[in-house]
Structures are given as structure tokens and as C-alpha cells.
Amino acid sequence: VTAVALEGTLLDELRVDGVSVELLLLVAILTGFHGGPERGAITAFFAGLLHDSIVGAPLGLHALVYPPLAVAVSSLELRMLRSTPVTGGLAVLAAVAAGQGLASVVGMLFGILGQTPQAFVRQAVLAGILTAVVAAPVNRVVRWAATGGLPGTIEIRRGAG
């Protein structure tokens, strides 16, 4: 709910060359990363519906794109050997750019968007860069929410009796 409010108000006003931070897409991607494919897909579907409702896109356009992206990120997360802040930032940039690009392509297929491919690529890369800038604090919140605030491992101690 906070991400919807932020994206629909504050982040909508902070635009660079007509492109703003894709906060709901970032939440969908990070939920897939931290929460697994099922939780990521469900969160991504509703994030896509909420995104459509605040930007005026046809309802379901982003809900069609976000869940497969969250599942793909979850699948790739399982295969990464070691993650550093730099590789994590580049991965967020690539995932957001892919999500933005896929949403543009789906919109174009349904006759909604009529831009050139160069404009799609420019907007997708710019959205990825802007979103990667705010990814670190959002990552902490989504990790806490997706894991239920539980630590990664829980040790069970047995009594000495």
C-alpha cells in the first residue's frame, strides 16, 4: 500500500525525461527474489493491477507482465553463486528495464502504445537506472516483509535434561 501511495504521488512528480521510478515493479521483482516464485508471482500480479489503476493503463496490462518477471528473477536468484551490491544493482537495473520493455511491447501488441522501438529502449533503460537508485532501502523493507521478519536460519536448542 505504501508503494502505491509513493508511486502515485511523490515519485510520479519526480520524473527525468518523462520517466519515473518503477516502485511497484521493483517490489514485484524483490518479492520474487526474497519470497520465492509463488509469493513473487502473487505479489507481482496485484502490484501490476495496482500499477494499472494509478497510471491509467488498461487494467491487467502490467499484471500480465510482472508475474513472469518475478518468477524469472526468483529462478535466477537460485542460480547465482555470489551476489555483491554492484551485481545486485545491475540485476535490478536489468530486471526493471526488462519489465518496462515487456510492458511496452505488450501495450504495443494490443495497440495501446505507439512509440518507436528506440523510445521503448531509452525509457526502459532510464527507468532501470532510476529504480536501481532507490533499490537499496526498498530491498530491506521487501526482504523483511517477504520473509515475515524472521531470520534466515533458526537454531533450535534442546534442554540439558
PDB file of C-alpha atoms in Angstrom:
ATOM      1  CA  VAL A   1       0.000   0.000   0.000  1.00  0.00           C
ATOM      2  CA  THR A   2       2.868   2.350   0.793  1.00  0.00           C
ATOM      3  CA  ALA A   3       4.478   1.646  -2.574  1.00  0.00           C
ATOM      4  CA  VAL A   4       1.223   2.507  -4.371  1.00  0.00           C
ATOM      5  CA  ALA A   5       0.909   5.762  -2.455  1.00  0.00           C
ATOM      6  CA  LEU A   6       4.531   6.712  -3.135  1.00  0.00           C
ATOM      7  CA  GLU A   7       4.418   5.829  -6.816  1.00  0.00           C
ATOM      8  CA  GLY A   8       1.100   7.585  -7.359  1.00  0.00           C
ATOM      9  CA  THR A   9       2.109  10.802  -5.607  1.00  0.00           C
ATOM     10  CA  LEU A  10       5.729  11.661  -4.867  1.00  0.00           C
ATOM     11  CA  LEU A  11       7.535   9.516  -7.433  1.00  0.00           C
ATOM     12  CA  ASP A  12       5.084  10.492 -10.177  1.00  0.00           C
ATOM     13  CA  GLU A  13       6.184  14.107  -9.765  1.00  0.00           C
ATOM     14  CA  LEU A  14       9.902  13.267  -9.824  1.00  0.00           C
ATOM     15  CA  ARG A  15      10.471  12.485 -13.492  1.00  0.00           C
ATOM     16  CA  VAL A  16      13.600  12.526 -15.619  1.00  0.00           C
ATOM     17  CA  ASP A  17      12.848  12.991 -19.309  1.00  0.00           C
ATOM     18  CA  GLY A  18       9.288  11.770 -18.734  1.00  0.00           C
ATOM     19  CA  VAL A  19      10.315   8.590 -16.874  1.00  0.00           C
ATOM     20  CA  SER A  20       9.869   7.937 -13.155  1.00  0.00           C
ATOM     21  CA  VAL A  21      10.889   5.266 -10.657  1.00  0.00           C
ATOM     22  CA  GLU A  22       9.024   1.972 -11.183  1.00  0.00           C
ATOM     23  CA  LEU A  23       8.465   1.248  -7.489  1.00  0.00           C
ATOM     24  CA  LEU A  24       5.722  -1.365  -7.876  1.00  0.00           C
ATOM     25  CA  LEU A  25       7.801  -3.252 -10.423  1.00  0.00           C
ATOM     26  CA  LEU A  26      10.730  -3.116  -8.002  1.00  0.00           C
ATOM     27  CA  VAL A  27       8.552  -4.520  -5.201  1.00  0.00           C
ATOM     28  CA  ALA A  28       7.417  -7.333  -7.508  1.00  0.00           C
ATOM     29  CA  ILE A  29      10.998  -8.169  -8.515  1.00  0.00           C
ATOM     30  CA  LEU A  30      12.333  -8.093  -4.955  1.00  0.00           C
ATOM     31  CA  THR A  31       9.449 -10.196  -3.648  1.00  0.00           C
ATOM     32  CA  GLY A  32      10.288 -12.823  -6.238  1.00  0.00           C
ATOM     33  CA  PHE A  33      13.923 -12.622  -5.180  1.00  0.00           C
ATOM     34  CA  HIS A  34      13.321 -12.882  -1.428  1.00  0.00           C
ATOM     35  CA  GLY A  35       9.986 -14.680  -1.218  1.00  0.00           C
ATOM     36  CA  GLY A  36      10.278 -17.297  -3.925  1.00  0.00           C
ATOM     37  CA  PRO A  37       8.336 -17.834  -7.135  1.00  0.00           C
ATOM     38  CA  GLU A  38       4.848 -18.320  -5.665  1.00  0.00           C
ATOM     39  CA  ARG A  39       4.903 -15.343  -3.340  1.00  0.00           C
ATOM     40  CA  GLY A  40       6.643 -13.278  -6.007  1.00  0.00           C
ATOM     41  CA  ALA A  41       4.049 -14.115  -8.674  1.00  0.00           C
ATOM     42  CA  ILE A  42       1.092 -13.330  -6.421  1.00  0.00           C
ATOM     43  CA  THR A  43       2.590 -10.054  -5.233  1.00  0.00           C
ATOM     44  CA  ALA A  44       3.587  -9.145  -8.788  1.00  0.00           C
ATOM     45  CA  PHE A  45       0.083  -9.781 -10.118  1.00  0.00           C
ATOM     46  CA  PHE A  46      -1.525  -7.445  -7.606  1.00  0.00           C
ATOM     47  CA  ALA A  47       1.282  -4.899  -7.982  1.00  0.00           C
ATOM     48  CA  GLY A  48       0.596  -4.913 -11.721  1.00  0.00           C
ATOM     49  CA  LEU A  49      -3.131  -4.358 -11.183  1.00  0.00           C
ATOM     50  CA  LEU A  50      -2.433  -1.510  -8.777  1.00  0.00           C
ATOM     51  CA  HIS A  51       0.068  -0.004 -11.210  1.00  0.00           C
ATOM     52  CA  ASP A  52      -2.545  -0.075 -13.964  1.00  0.00           C
ATOM     53  CA  SER A  53      -5.063   1.635 -11.712  1.00  0.00           C
ATOM     54  CA  ILE A  54      -2.796   4.568 -10.842  1.00  0.00           C
ATOM     55  CA  VAL A  55      -1.250   5.211 -14.264  1.00  0.00           C
ATOM     56  CA  GLY A  56      -4.418   4.811 -16.301  1.00  0.00           C
ATOM     57  CA  ALA A  57      -3.204   1.838 -18.326  1.00  0.00           C
ATOM     58  CA  PRO A  58      -5.744  -0.811 -19.327  1.00  0.00           C
ATOM     59  CA  LEU A  59      -6.431  -2.980 -16.301  1.00  0.00           C
ATOM     60  CA  GLY A  60      -4.331  -6.118 -16.486  1.00  0.00           C
ATOM     61  CA  LEU A  61      -1.588  -4.924 -18.830  1.00  0.00           C
ATOM     62  CA  HIS A  62       1.112  -4.807 -16.152  1.00  0.00           C
ATOM     63  CA  ALA A  63      -0.459  -7.719 -14.271  1.00  0.00           C
ATOM     64  CA  LEU A  64       0.275  -9.760 -17.384  1.00  0.00           C
ATOM     65  CA  VAL A  65       3.969  -8.796 -17.395  1.00  0.00           C
ATOM     66  CA  TYR A  66       5.009  -8.573 -13.726  1.00  0.00           C
ATOM     67  CA  PRO A  67       4.359 -12.192 -12.515  1.00  0.00           C
ATOM     68  CA  PRO A  68       6.514 -13.976 -15.122  1.00  0.00           C
ATOM     69  CA  LEU A  69       9.276 -11.480 -14.412  1.00  0.00           C
ATOM     70  CA  ALA A  70       9.082 -12.130 -10.645  1.00  0.00           C
ATOM     71  CA  VAL A  71       9.223 -15.893 -11.235  1.00  0.00           C
ATOM     72  CA  ALA A  72      12.199 -15.472 -13.581  1.00  0.00           C
ATOM     73  CA  VAL A  73      14.053 -13.364 -11.000  1.00  0.00           C
ATOM     74  CA  SER A  74      13.325 -15.987  -8.344  1.00  0.00           C
ATOM     75  CA  SER A  75      14.663 -18.706 -10.618  1.00  0.00           C
ATOM     76  CA  LEU A  76      17.808 -16.735 -11.411  1.00  0.00           C
ATOM     77  CA  GLU A  77      18.360 -15.967  -7.727  1.00  0.00           C
ATOM     78  CA  LEU A  78      18.639 -19.682  -7.018  1.00  0.00           C
ATOM     79  CA  ARG A  79      21.373 -19.995  -9.644  1.00  0.00           C
ATOM     80  CA  MET A  80      23.553 -17.050  -8.604  1.00  0.00           C
ATOM     81  CA  LEU A  81      26.709 -18.132  -6.855  1.00  0.00           C
ATOM     82  CA  ARG A  82      27.613 -14.930  -5.087  1.00  0.00           C
ATOM     83  CA  SER A  83      25.908 -11.580  -5.028  1.00  0.00           C
ATOM     84  CA  THR A  84      27.596  -8.265  -4.347  1.00  0.00           C
ATOM     85  CA  PRO A  85      25.958  -4.841  -4.105  1.00  0.00           C
ATOM     86  CA  VAL A  86      27.207  -3.986  -7.590  1.00  0.00           C
ATOM     87  CA  THR A  87      25.867  -7.166  -9.205  1.00  0.00           C
ATOM     88  CA  GLY A  88      22.622  -6.755  -7.267  1.00  0.00           C
ATOM     89  CA  GLY A  89      22.230  -3.202  -8.549  1.00  0.00           C
ATOM     90  CA  LEU A  90      22.964  -4.265 -12.112  1.00  0.00           C
ATOM     91  CA  ALA A  91      20.480  -7.129 -11.784  1.00  0.00           C
ATOM     92  CA  VAL A  92      17.783  -4.719 -10.576  1.00  0.00           C
ATOM     93  CA  LEU A  93      18.565  -2.375 -13.449  1.00  0.00           C
ATOM     94  CA  ALA A  94      18.286  -5.228 -15.959  1.00  0.00           C
ATOM     95  CA  ALA A  95      15.094  -6.650 -14.430  1.00  0.00           C
ATOM     96  CA  VAL A  96      13.344  -3.271 -14.308  1.00  0.00           C
ATOM     97  CA  ALA A  97      14.429  -2.467 -17.854  1.00  0.00           C
ATOM     98  CA  ALA A  98      13.137  -5.866 -18.989  1.00  0.00           C
ATOM     99  CA  GLY A  99       9.833  -5.342 -17.178  1.00  0.00           C
ATOM    100  CA  GLN A 100       9.381  -1.861 -18.572  1.00  0.00           C
ATOM    101  CA  GLY A 101      10.294  -3.057 -22.051  1.00  0.00           C
ATOM    102  CA  LEU A 102       7.935  -6.043 -21.878  1.00  0.00           C
ATOM    103  CA  ALA A 103       5.074  -3.841 -20.693  1.00  0.00           C
ATOM    104  CA  SER A 104       5.725  -1.522 -23.632  1.00  0.00           C
ATOM    105  CA  VAL A 105       5.785  -4.425 -26.081  1.00  0.00           C
ATOM    106  CA  VAL A 106       2.535  -5.857 -24.685  1.00  0.00           C
ATOM    107  CA  GLY A 107       0.959  -2.418 -24.921  1.00  0.00           C
ATOM    108  CA  MET A 108       2.134  -2.101 -28.499  1.00  0.00           C
ATOM    109  CA  LEU A 109       0.745  -5.560 -29.369  1.00  0.00           C
ATOM    110  CA  PHE A 110      -2.670  -4.506 -28.101  1.00  0.00           C
ATOM    111  CA  GLY A 111      -2.470  -1.198 -29.953  1.00  0.00           C
ATOM    112  CA  ILE A 112      -2.216   0.934 -26.833  1.00  0.00           C
ATOM    113  CA  LEU A 113       1.236   2.432 -27.204  1.00  0.00           C
ATOM    114  CA  GLY A 114       2.527   3.831 -30.440  1.00  0.00           C
ATOM    115  CA  GLN A 115       6.163   4.743 -29.836  1.00  0.00           C
ATOM    116  CA  THR A 116       9.274   3.800 -31.722  1.00  0.00           C
ATOM    117  CA  PRO A 117      11.491   0.914 -30.563  1.00  0.00           C
ATOM    118  CA  GLN A 118      14.264   3.419 -29.789  1.00  0.00           C
ATOM    119  CA  ALA A 119      11.927   5.263 -27.407  1.00  0.00           C
ATOM    120  CA  PHE A 120      11.000   1.959 -25.725  1.00  0.00           C
ATOM    121  CA  VAL A 121      14.645   1.094 -25.137  1.00  0.00           C
ATOM    122  CA  ARG A 122      15.516   4.589 -23.879  1.00  0.00           C
ATOM    123  CA  GLN A 123      12.581   4.617 -21.441  1.00  0.00           C
ATOM    124  CA  ALA A 124      13.309   1.089 -20.219  1.00  0.00           C
ATOM    125  CA  VAL A 125      16.992   1.803 -19.534  1.00  0.00           C
ATOM    126  CA  LEU A 126      16.231   5.135 -17.869  1.00  0.00           C
ATOM    127  CA  ALA A 127      13.535   3.529 -15.689  1.00  0.00           C
ATOM    128  CA  GLY A 128      16.021   0.813 -14.727  1.00  0.00           C
ATOM    129  CA  ILE A 129      18.649   3.364 -13.712  1.00  0.00           C
ATOM    130  CA  LEU A 130      16.203   5.491 -11.710  1.00  0.00           C
ATOM    131  CA  THR A 131      14.753   2.460  -9.960  1.00  0.00           C
ATOM    132  CA  ALA A 132      18.180   0.986  -9.159  1.00  0.00           C
ATOM    133  CA  VAL A 133      18.988   4.218  -7.300  1.00  0.00           C
ATOM    134  CA  VAL A 134      16.185   3.604  -4.770  1.00  0.00           C
ATOM    135  CA  ALA A 135      16.556  -0.187  -4.676  1.00  0.00           C
ATOM    136  CA  ALA A 136      18.698  -0.493  -1.524  1.00  0.00           C
ATOM    137  CA  PRO A 137      16.202   0.854   1.040  1.00  0.00           C
ATOM    138  CA  VAL A 138      13.270  -0.815  -0.719  1.00  0.00           C
ATOM    139  CA  ASN A 139      15.199  -4.095  -0.689  1.00  0.00           C
ATOM    140  CA  ARG A 140      15.437  -4.039   3.107  1.00  0.00           C
ATOM    141  CA  VAL A 141      11.716  -3.449   3.522  1.00  0.00           C
ATOM    142  CA  VAL A 142      10.692  -6.083   0.970  1.00  0.00           C
ATOM    143  CA  ARG A 143      13.105  -8.647   2.440  1.00  0.00           C
ATOM    144  CA  TRP A 144      11.578  -8.070   5.872  1.00  0.00           C
ATOM    145  CA  ALA A 145       8.023  -8.319   4.506  1.00  0.00           C
ATOM    146  CA  ALA A 146       8.669 -11.333   2.265  1.00  0.00           C
ATOM    147  CA  THR A 147      10.366 -13.373   4.966  1.00  0.00           C
ATOM    148  CA  GLY A 148       7.905 -12.386   7.678  1.00  0.00           C
ATOM    149  CA  GLY A 149      10.607 -10.619   9.643  1.00  0.00           C
ATOM    150  CA  LEU A 150      12.166 -13.973  10.514  1.00  0.00           C
ATOM    151  CA  PRO A 151      15.914 -14.534  10.447  1.00  0.00           C
ATOM    152  CA  GLY A 152      17.311 -16.664   7.638  1.00  0.00           C
ATOM    153  CA  THR A 153      18.113 -19.565   9.965  1.00  0.00           C
ATOM    154  CA  ILE A 154      16.538 -20.535  13.254  1.00  0.00           C
ATOM    155  CA  GLU A 155      18.501 -22.573  15.746  1.00  0.00           C
ATOM    156  CA  ILE A 156      16.580 -24.941  17.995  1.00  0.00           C
ATOM    157  CA  ARG A 157      18.197 -25.520  21.354  1.00  0.00           C
ATOM    158  CA  ARG A 158      17.447 -28.569  23.381  1.00  0.00           C
ATOM    159  CA  GLY A 159      17.392 -28.614  27.114  1.00  0.00           C
ATOM    160  CA  ALA A 160      20.251 -30.199  29.028  1.00  0.00           C
ATOM    161  CA  GLY A 161      17.854 -32.626  30.737  1.00  0.00           C
TER     162      GLY A 161
END
